[in-house]
mmCIF file of C-alpha atoms and ligand atoms in Angstrom:
data_model
loop_
_atom_site.group_PDB
_atom_site.id
_atom_site.type_symbol
_atom_site.label_atom_id
_atom_site.label_comp_id
_atom_site.label_asym_id
_atom_site.label_seq_id
_atom_site.Cartn_x
_atom_site.Cartn_y
_atom_site.Cartn_z
ATOM 1 C CA GLN R 1 141.194 118.887 84.587
ATOM 2 C CA ALA R 2 138.199 117.663 86.006
ATOM 3 C CA LYS R 3 135.014 116.228 83.960
ATOM 4 C CA VAL R 4 131.534 116.543 84.112
ATOM 5 C CA LYS R 5 131.033 112.837 81.072
ATOM 6 C CA SER R 6 127.695 113.073 79.642
ATOM 7 C CA LYS R 7 126.219 110.683 76.094
ATOM 8 C CA LYS R 8 126.297 113.372 74.597
ATOM 9 C CA GLN R 9 128.798 116.041 76.119
ATOM 10 C CA VAL R 10 131.777 116.031 77.442
ATOM 11 C CA VAL R 11 132.151 118.739 79.735
ATOM 12 C CA PHE R 12 135.496 120.115 81.117
ATOM 13 C CA PHE R 13 136.274 122.032 84.231
ATOM 14 C CA ASP R 14 139.069 124.430 84.854
ATOM 15 C CA ASP R 15 138.981 122.377 88.374
ATOM 16 C CA ILE R 16 137.382 120.590 90.606
ATOM 17 C CA ALA R 17 136.051 123.965 92.824
ATOM 18 C CA GLU R 18 134.818 124.713 89.462
ATOM 19 C CA ALA R 19 132.622 121.552 88.503
ATOM 20 C CA ALA R 20 131.528 121.596 91.820
ATOM 21 C CA SER R 21 130.358 124.113 91.702
ATOM 22 C CA TYR R 22 128.150 123.098 88.262
ATOM 23 C CA ARG R 23 127.096 120.163 90.515
ATOM 24 C CA LEU R 24 125.677 122.240 93.426
ATOM 25 C CA ARG R 25 123.965 124.792 90.668
ATOM 26 C CA LEU R 26 122.029 121.793 89.460
ATOM 27 C CA GLU R 27 121.221 120.587 92.675
ATOM 28 C CA SER R 28 119.688 123.591 94.092
ATOM 29 C CA GLU R 29 117.818 124.165 90.728
ATOM 30 C CA LEU R 30 116.872 121.097 90.769
ATOM 31 C CA PRO R 31 113.731 121.292 92.955
ATOM 32 C CA LEU R 32 111.608 123.781 90.968
ATOM 33 C CA ALA R 33 112.937 121.919 87.720
ATOM 34 C CA ILE R 34 110.661 119.634 89.035
ATOM 35 C CA GLU R 35 107.712 122.096 90.050
ATOM 36 C CA THR R 36 107.999 123.920 86.277
ATOM 37 C CA ASN R 37 108.439 121.501 84.271
ATOM 38 C CA GLN R 38 111.741 121.698 83.024
ATOM 39 C CA LEU R 39 112.056 118.083 82.618
ATOM 40 C CA VAL R 40 110.960 115.965 80.198
ATOM 41 C CA LEU R 41 110.706 112.405 78.629
ATOM 42 C CA CYS R 42 112.070 111.121 76.299
ATOM 43 C CA TYR R 43 110.497 107.673 74.410
ATOM 44 C CA GLN R 44 113.604 104.897 72.709
ATOM 45 C CA PRO R 45 112.183 102.052 70.210
ATOM 46 C CA GLN R 46 112.603 98.855 71.540
ATOM 47 C CA VAL R 47 112.699 96.680 68.434
ATOM 48 C CA ASP R 48 110.602 92.835 68.526
ATOM 49 C CA THR R 49 113.578 90.447 66.295
ATOM 50 C CA ILE R 50 110.903 88.705 64.281
ATOM 51 C CA THR R 51 108.648 91.315 62.996
ATOM 52 C CA TYR R 52 111.469 95.374 63.782
ATOM 53 C CA GLN R 53 108.219 96.467 64.836
ATOM 54 C CA MET R 54 107.567 98.705 68.309
ATOM 55 C CA VAL R 55 106.672 96.967 70.588
ATOM 56 C CA GLY R 56 107.574 99.437 73.627
ATOM 57 C CA VAL R 57 109.758 102.187 74.425
ATOM 58 C CA GLU R 58 111.720 103.259 77.838
ATOM 59 C CA GLY R 59 111.115 106.827 79.140
ATOM 60 C CA LEU R 60 114.481 109.001 80.413
ATOM 61 C CA VAL R 61 114.359 111.608 81.158
ATOM 62 C CA ARG R 62 115.510 114.772 80.350
ATOM 63 C CA TRP R 63 115.983 118.293 82.058
ATOM 64 C CA ASN R 64 115.366 121.327 79.531
ATOM 65 C CA HIS R 65 117.145 124.045 81.623
ATOM 66 C CA PRO R 66 116.795 127.386 80.453
ATOM 67 C CA GLU R 67 120.431 128.313 80.533
ATOM 68 C CA LEU R 68 122.414 125.409 80.016
ATOM 69 C CA GLY R 69 120.638 123.776 77.504
ATOM 70 C CA MET R 70 119.641 119.724 77.664
ATOM 71 C CA ILE R 71 120.964 118.146 80.255
ATOM 72 C CA SER R 72 121.512 114.539 80.826
ATOM 73 C CA PRO R 73 119.835 111.991 83.420
ATOM 74 C CA ASN R 74 123.896 111.358 83.764
ATOM 75 C CA ASP R 75 124.076 114.295 85.775
ATOM 76 C CA PHE R 76 121.639 114.925 87.366
ATOM 77 C CA ILE R 77 119.622 111.568 88.629
ATOM 78 C CA PRO R 78 122.614 110.909 90.393
ATOM 79 C CA LEU R 79 123.313 114.490 92.726
ATOM 80 C CA ALA R 80 119.104 113.972 92.571
ATOM 81 C CA GLU R 81 119.548 110.715 94.293
ATOM 82 C CA GLU R 82 122.167 112.715 97.100
ATOM 83 C CA ALA R 83 119.875 115.442 97.659
ATOM 84 C CA GLY R 84 117.035 113.011 98.461
ATOM 85 C CA MET R 85 115.133 114.313 95.817
ATOM 86 C CA ILE R 86 114.990 111.167 93.573
ATOM 87 C CA ILE R 87 111.802 110.602 94.965
ATOM 88 C CA ARG R 88 110.673 113.289 94.297
ATOM 89 C CA LEU R 89 112.158 113.131 90.819
ATOM 90 C CA GLY R 90 111.032 109.989 90.874
ATOM 91 C CA GLU R 91 107.348 110.348 90.996
ATOM 92 C CA TRP R 92 107.328 112.997 88.669
ATOM 93 C CA VAL R 93 108.896 110.427 85.673
ATOM 94 C CA LEU R 94 105.895 107.945 87.197
ATOM 95 C CA ARG R 95 103.433 110.052 86.252
ATOM 96 C CA GLU R 96 104.490 111.463 83.119
ATOM 97 C CA GLY R 97 104.955 108.249 82.089
ATOM 98 C CA PHE R 98 101.631 107.134 83.086
ATOM 99 C CA LEU R 99 99.762 110.430 81.521
ATOM 100 C CA GLN R 100 101.506 109.511 77.865
ATOM 101 C CA ALA R 101 101.063 105.816 77.964
ATOM 102 C CA LYS R 102 96.843 106.168 79.347
ATOM 103 C CA ARG R 103 96.734 108.931 75.856
ATOM 104 C CA TRP R 104 98.242 105.968 73.564
ATOM 105 C CA GLU R 105 96.050 103.676 75.052
ATOM 106 C CA ASP R 106 92.644 106.193 74.556
ATOM 107 C CA LYS R 107 94.914 105.986 70.761
ATOM 108 C CA GLY R 108 94.384 102.327 70.182
ATOM 109 C CA ILE R 109 98.295 102.420 70.346
ATOM 110 C CA GLU R 110 100.000 99.168 72.283
ATOM 111 C CA LEU R 111 102.254 100.117 73.521
ATOM 112 C CA LYS R 112 104.582 98.981 76.709
ATOM 113 C CA VAL R 113 106.252 102.676 78.411
ATOM 114 C CA GLY R 114 109.312 100.866 80.803
ATOM 115 C CA LEU R 115 109.805 103.616 83.015
ATOM 116 C CA ASN R 116 112.953 103.779 85.158
ATOM 117 C CA VAL R 117 113.059 103.446 89.203
ATOM 118 C CA SER R 118 116.143 104.465 91.221
ATOM 119 C CA MET R 119 117.043 102.250 94.099
ATOM 120 C CA GLN R 120 116.148 104.693 97.237
ATOM 121 C CA GLN R 121 113.000 105.362 94.667
ATOM 122 C CA PHE R 122 111.450 101.220 94.563
ATOM 123 C CA HIS R 123 112.841 100.970 98.901
ATOM 124 C CA HIS R 124 110.993 103.748 99.772
ATOM 125 C CA PRO R 125 107.957 102.757 102.741
ATOM 126 C CA THR R 126 105.289 104.665 100.492
ATOM 127 C CA PHE R 127 106.591 103.048 97.024
ATOM 128 C CA VAL R 128 103.622 100.744 96.365
ATOM 129 C CA LEU R 129 101.155 103.767 97.264
ATOM 130 C CA THR R 130 102.800 106.415 95.835
ATOM 131 C CA LEU R 131 101.720 103.743 92.531
ATOM 132 C CA VAL R 132 98.562 103.412 93.229
ATOM 133 C CA ARG R 133 97.195 106.865 93.792
ATOM 134 C CA LEU R 134 99.310 107.919 90.486
ATOM 135 C CA VAL R 135 97.356 105.204 88.808
ATOM 136 C CA LYS R 136 93.759 105.709 90.022
ATOM 137 C CA GLU R 137 94.766 109.336 88.989
ATOM 138 C CA THR R 138 95.674 109.081 85.160
ATOM 139 C CA GLN R 139 93.359 106.029 84.966
ATOM 140 C CA VAL R 140 96.685 104.236 83.065
ATOM 141 C CA ASN R 141 95.947 100.526 82.898
ATOM 142 C CA PRO R 142 99.134 98.838 84.608
ATOM 143 C CA ARG R 143 99.628 95.801 81.779
ATOM 144 C CA GLN R 144 100.847 98.866 79.816
ATOM 145 C CA ILE R 145 103.473 99.698 82.655
ATOM 146 C CA ASP R 146 107.165 97.813 82.611
ATOM 147 C CA LEU R 147 108.756 98.838 85.976
ATOM 148 C CA GLU R 148 112.659 98.983 85.436
ATOM 149 C CA ILE R 149 114.015 98.286 88.223
ATOM 150 C CA THR R 150 118.428 97.525 88.993
ATOM 151 C CA GLU R 151 119.460 94.587 89.925
ATOM 152 C CA VAL R 152 121.849 96.401 92.439
ATOM 153 C CA SER R 153 118.248 97.117 94.006
ATOM 154 C CA ALA R 154 116.606 94.145 93.557
ATOM 155 C CA VAL R 155 119.522 92.420 95.330
ATOM 156 C CA GLU R 156 119.307 94.803 97.999
ATOM 157 C CA ASP R 157 117.307 93.302 100.787
ATOM 158 C CA ILE R 158 116.466 90.334 98.668
ATOM 159 C CA GLU R 159 113.506 89.769 101.136
ATOM 160 C CA GLU R 160 111.363 92.440 100.421
ATOM 161 C CA THR R 161 112.234 93.182 97.539
ATOM 162 C CA VAL R 162 110.773 89.949 96.417
ATOM 163 C CA GLU R 163 107.072 90.649 98.268
ATOM 164 C CA THR R 164 107.281 94.299 96.389
ATOM 165 C CA MET R 165 107.925 92.743 93.729
ATOM 166 C CA HIS R 166 104.250 90.533 94.429
ATOM 167 C CA ARG R 167 102.385 93.498 95.024
ATOM 168 C CA LEU R 168 103.469 95.582 92.046
ATOM 169 C CA LYS R 169 102.802 91.911 89.942
ATOM 170 C CA GLN R 170 99.227 92.083 91.780
ATOM 171 C CA LEU R 171 98.807 95.585 90.425
ATOM 172 C CA GLY R 172 99.318 94.061 87.222
ATOM 173 C CA PHE R 173 102.533 95.658 86.807
ATOM 174 C CA THR R 174 105.973 93.581 83.956
ATOM 175 C CA ILE R 175 109.525 93.893 85.791
ATOM 176 C CA SER R 176 112.713 94.132 84.533
ATOM 177 C CA ILE R 177 116.005 94.410 85.528
ATOM 178 C CA ASP R 178 117.730 96.880 84.068
ATOM 179 C CA ASP R 179 121.996 96.238 83.409
ATOM 180 C CA PHE R 180 121.351 93.018 84.315
ATOM 181 C CA GLY R 181 124.277 91.442 84.887
ATOM 182 C CA THR R 182 126.305 94.010 86.169
ATOM 183 C CA GLY R 183 125.858 93.771 89.364
ATOM 184 C CA TYR R 184 127.314 90.975 90.492
ATOM 185 C CA SER R 185 124.526 89.431 92.023
ATOM 186 C CA SER R 186 123.923 85.736 92.823
ATOM 187 C CA LEU R 187 121.627 84.248 90.531
ATOM 188 C CA SER R 188 121.158 82.218 91.412
ATOM 189 C CA ARG R 189 117.606 83.809 94.154
ATOM 190 C CA LEU R 190 116.701 85.076 90.563
ATOM 191 C CA VAL R 191 114.425 82.220 90.731
ATOM 192 C CA ASP R 192 113.196 83.813 93.782
ATOM 193 C CA PHE R 193 112.017 87.288 91.622
ATOM 194 C CA PRO R 194 108.859 87.218 90.505
ATOM 195 C CA ILE R 195 110.194 89.437 86.607
ATOM 196 C CA ASP R 196 109.493 89.129 83.649
ATOM 197 C CA THR R 197 112.400 90.425 80.888
ATOM 198 C CA LEU R 198 116.251 90.535 81.926
ATOM 199 C CA LYS R 199 118.031 93.708 80.435
ATOM 200 C CA ILE R 200 121.233 92.934 78.081
ATOM 201 C CA PRO R 201 123.312 96.057 79.305
ATOM 202 C CA ARG R 202 125.198 97.578 76.638
ATOM 203 C CA GLU R 203 128.659 96.960 77.889
ATOM 204 C CA PHE R 204 128.050 93.499 76.257
ATOM 205 C CA VAL R 205 126.790 94.019 73.319
ATOM 206 C CA GLN R 206 129.693 96.490 72.395
ATOM 207 C CA LYS R 207 131.641 93.650 73.885
ATOM 208 C CA ILE R 208 129.666 90.770 71.706
ATOM 209 C CA ASN R 209 132.183 90.348 69.072
ATOM 210 C CA ILE R 210 135.760 90.064 71.501
ATOM 211 C CA GLU R 211 134.643 85.741 72.611
ATOM 212 C CA ALA R 212 135.180 85.565 75.871
ATOM 213 C CA SER R 213 134.193 88.429 77.299
ATOM 214 C CA GLY R 214 129.945 90.080 75.046
ATOM 215 C CA TYR R 215 129.062 87.406 73.278
ATOM 216 C CA SER R 216 129.280 85.072 76.381
ATOM 217 C CA MET R 217 127.842 86.731 78.019
ATOM 218 C CA ILE R 218 124.807 87.914 76.355
ATOM 219 C CA SER R 219 124.871 84.322 75.341
ATOM 220 C CA SER R 220 124.202 82.696 79.082
ATOM 221 C CA ILE R 221 122.364 85.154 79.977
ATOM 222 C CA ILE R 222 119.426 84.673 77.232
ATOM 223 C CA HIS R 223 120.316 80.838 77.917
ATOM 224 C CA LEU R 224 118.662 81.547 81.779
ATOM 225 C CA ALA R 225 115.899 83.769 80.502
ATOM 226 C CA GLN R 226 115.152 80.943 78.386
ATOM 227 C CA SER R 227 115.291 78.104 81.348
ATOM 228 C CA LEU R 228 113.493 81.003 83.328
ATOM 229 C CA ASN R 229 110.803 81.797 80.515
ATOM 230 C CA LEU R 230 111.752 85.500 80.679
ATOM 231 C CA ALA R 231 111.752 87.269 78.196
ATOM 232 C CA VAL R 232 115.130 89.485 77.528
ATOM 233 C CA ILE R 233 116.161 93.125 75.265
ATOM 234 C CA ALA R 234 119.402 93.972 74.021
ATOM 235 C CA GLU R 235 120.067 97.809 74.985
ATOM 236 C CA GLY R 236 122.587 100.115 72.912
ATOM 237 C CA VAL R 237 122.442 98.652 69.728
ATOM 238 C CA GLU R 238 124.353 100.394 67.023
ATOM 239 C CA THR R 239 125.210 98.256 64.418
ATOM 240 C CA LEU R 240 124.220 95.667 62.139
ATOM 241 C CA GLU R 241 126.572 93.877 63.400
ATOM 242 C CA GLN R 242 124.952 93.558 66.297
ATOM 243 C CA VAL R 243 121.776 92.482 65.206
ATOM 244 C CA ASN R 244 122.817 90.108 63.311
ATOM 245 C CA VAL R 245 125.327 88.200 66.373
ATOM 246 C CA LEU R 246 122.355 89.043 68.686
ATOM 247 C CA ASN R 247 120.070 87.374 66.382
ATOM 248 C CA GLN R 248 122.222 83.741 65.978
ATOM 249 C CA LEU R 249 121.581 84.309 69.336
ATOM 250 C CA ALA R 250 117.263 83.790 69.281
ATOM 251 C CA CYS R 251 117.463 87.460 71.493
ATOM 252 C CA GLU R 252 113.894 88.312 70.956
ATOM 253 C CA ARG R 253 113.610 91.661 70.994
ATOM 254 C CA MET R 254 116.443 95.110 70.963
ATOM 255 C CA GLN R 255 116.760 98.601 72.039
ATOM 256 C CA GLY R 256 119.565 101.642 70.960
ATOM 257 C CA TYR R 257 120.763 103.502 69.046
ATOM 258 C CA TYR R 258 120.763 100.968 65.620
ATOM 259 C CA PHE R 259 116.248 101.643 65.356
ATOM 260 C CA GLY R 260 115.634 104.905 66.350
ATOM 261 C CA ARG R 261 117.084 107.146 69.576
ATOM 262 C CA PRO R 262 114.928 108.045 72.552
ATOM 263 C CA MET R 263 112.597 110.907 71.147
ATOM 264 C CA PRO R 264 109.029 113.056 72.146
ATOM 265 C CA PRO R 265 106.299 111.393 72.351
ATOM 266 C CA HIS R 266 105.275 113.303 69.033
ATOM 267 C CA GLU R 267 108.006 111.203 66.746
ATOM 268 C CA ILE R 268 107.317 107.506 68.145
ATOM 269 C CA GLU R 269 103.616 108.002 66.604
ATOM 270 C CA PRO R 270 104.805 107.892 62.943
ATOM 271 C CA LEU R 271 107.430 105.201 63.874
ATOM 272 C CA LEU R 272 104.844 103.054 64.450
ATOM 273 C CA TYR R 273 104.115 99.789 62.512
ATOM 274 C CA ARG R 274 107.039 100.159 60.433
ATOM 275 C CA ASP R 275 110.210 98.545 60.659
ATOM 276 C CA LEU R 276 112.294 99.391 61.995
ATOM 277 C CA THR R 277 115.744 98.567 60.865
HETATM 278 P P1 C2E E 301 119.783 102.587 81.330
HETATM 279 O O1 C2E E 301 118.324 103.188 82.229
HETATM 280 O O2 C2E E 301 120.622 102.254 81.097
HETATM 281 O O3 C2E E 301 118.981 103.837 80.156
HETATM 282 C C1 C2E E 301 119.677 103.543 78.566
HETATM 283 C C2 C2E E 301 120.720 104.545 78.658
HETATM 284 O O4 C2E E 301 121.558 104.577 77.395
HETATM 285 C C3 C2E E 301 119.532 106.332 78.370
HETATM 286 O O5 C2E E 301 121.194 107.265 78.627
HETATM 287 C C4 C2E E 301 119.973 106.014 76.420
HETATM 288 O O6 C2E E 301 119.783 107.301 75.471
HETATM 289 C C5 C2E E 301 121.490 105.336 75.911
HETATM 290 N N1 C2E E 301 121.455 104.374 74.765
HETATM 291 C C6 C2E E 301 120.313 103.954 74.279
HETATM 292 N N2 C2E E 301 120.211 103.652 72.964
HETATM 293 C C7 C2E E 301 121.829 103.904 73.161
HETATM 294 C C8 C2E E 301 123.175 102.771 72.041
HETATM 295 O O7 C2E E 301 122.320 102.837 70.926
HETATM 296 N N3 C2E E 301 124.090 103.923 71.922
HETATM 297 C C9 C2E E 301 124.133 104.701 73.168
HETATM 298 N N4 C2E E 301 125.260 105.014 73.573
HETATM 299 N N5 C2E E 301 123.753 104.913 74.488
HETATM 300 C C10 C2E E 301 122.062 104.432 74.230
HETATM 301 P P2 C2E E 301 120.769 107.892 78.866
HETATM 302 O O8 C2E E 301 118.812 108.939 78.349
HETATM 303 O O9 C2E E 301 121.571 109.448 79.079
HETATM 304 O O10 C2E E 301 120.134 107.471 80.344
HETATM 305 C C11 C2E E 301 121.388 107.619 81.281
HETATM 306 C C12 C2E E 301 120.846 106.483 82.405
HETATM 307 O O11 C2E E 301 120.081 107.320 83.437
HETATM 308 C C13 C2E E 301 119.758 105.580 82.273
HETATM 309 O O12 C2E E 301 120.417 104.404 81.807
HETATM 310 C C14 C2E E 301 118.928 105.473 83.991
HETATM 311 O O13 C2E E 301 120.132 105.052 84.599
HETATM 312 C C15 C2E E 301 119.449 107.002 84.140
HETATM 313 N N6 C2E E 301 118.196 107.105 84.115
HETATM 314 C C16 C2E E 301 117.231 107.810 82.634
HETATM 315 N N7 C2E E 301 116.327 108.435 83.672
HETATM 316 C C17 C2E E 301 115.809 107.549 84.404
HETATM 317 C C18 C2E E 301 114.272 108.273 85.138
HETATM 318 O O14 C2E E 301 113.284 108.373 84.722
HETATM 319 N N8 C2E E 301 114.133 107.621 86.538
HETATM 320 C C19 C2E E 301 115.707 107.235 86.855
HETATM 321 N N9 C2E E 301 115.939 106.584 88.025
HETATM 322 N N10 C2E E 301 116.596 106.915 86.491
HETATM 323 C C20 C2E E 301 116.518 106.950 84.768
HETATM 324 CA CA1 CA E 302 116.979 101.388 81.813
HETATM 325 CA CA1 CA E 303 120.089 99.704 81.022
#
């Protein structure tokens, strides 16, 4: 039995052929979905662990398919990458995230909006120009935007990466390394990257109580961040127990179902200035 897995649902297919035809369907319908606004960007709270108030959000894309319902990004981002559609999809996400950040800014709401950038998008020759164009078009203040780049894409071509990152910083964006510690990169080069934040992956947070694995990985990432003067944020925090251990390790920011799931922007606003524990 073939299986298409997503966070919320596990769909079983009778055979490989059915799974393949599901993928083909998604792939062929994706361009129209982008054009007709079937995509939605949800936002997940990120809290500061001194006040437990929301200081930022991460934008996470979903596909609200008219027949198939909500489709997880795990099911269509890889397809978009394979089918050469990730540049268009990625641009939709950036524009949508910029517009929302601008709406919040106009309302006097100070929230940093994190947006995911796929590897192909980051290394695309027009990436920086696209950002410049979208900043002009949406009038967003780039200081409101944090670009999340995976560790794997950062080590793909280090010299080019460092140069692109410097240009992003010059424009005013901040940069996070997503899923830090899962990409087997040589940490010695980290010091060359003009980045702001390391994101601790959910895999480590889930194993936080197993001494030699999660706990020590997280502890090393936090020490590394401190020595390089970078911020850290732990992802996938689901339990109070995890919050407590992360606090002992002096983790300054957290994100996860314990504080809030990804949600539409109008559900984010009532959570402002509240203790989210
Ligand atoms: P990611 O960037 O590591 O995003 C975090 C994922 O963990 C999200 O899944 C989020 O909903 C989920 N999550 C957050 N807190 C918890 C928790 O406490 N427990 C558990 N079990 N999960 C939690 P989601 O939204 O399904 O996104 C999956 C991946 O798809 C993302 O992983 C990212 O790699 C990709 N993705 C999502 N949106 C975009 C996008 O706009 N552009 C690109 N290129 N990739 C995206
Ligand atoms: Ca992310
Ligand atoms: Ca992540």
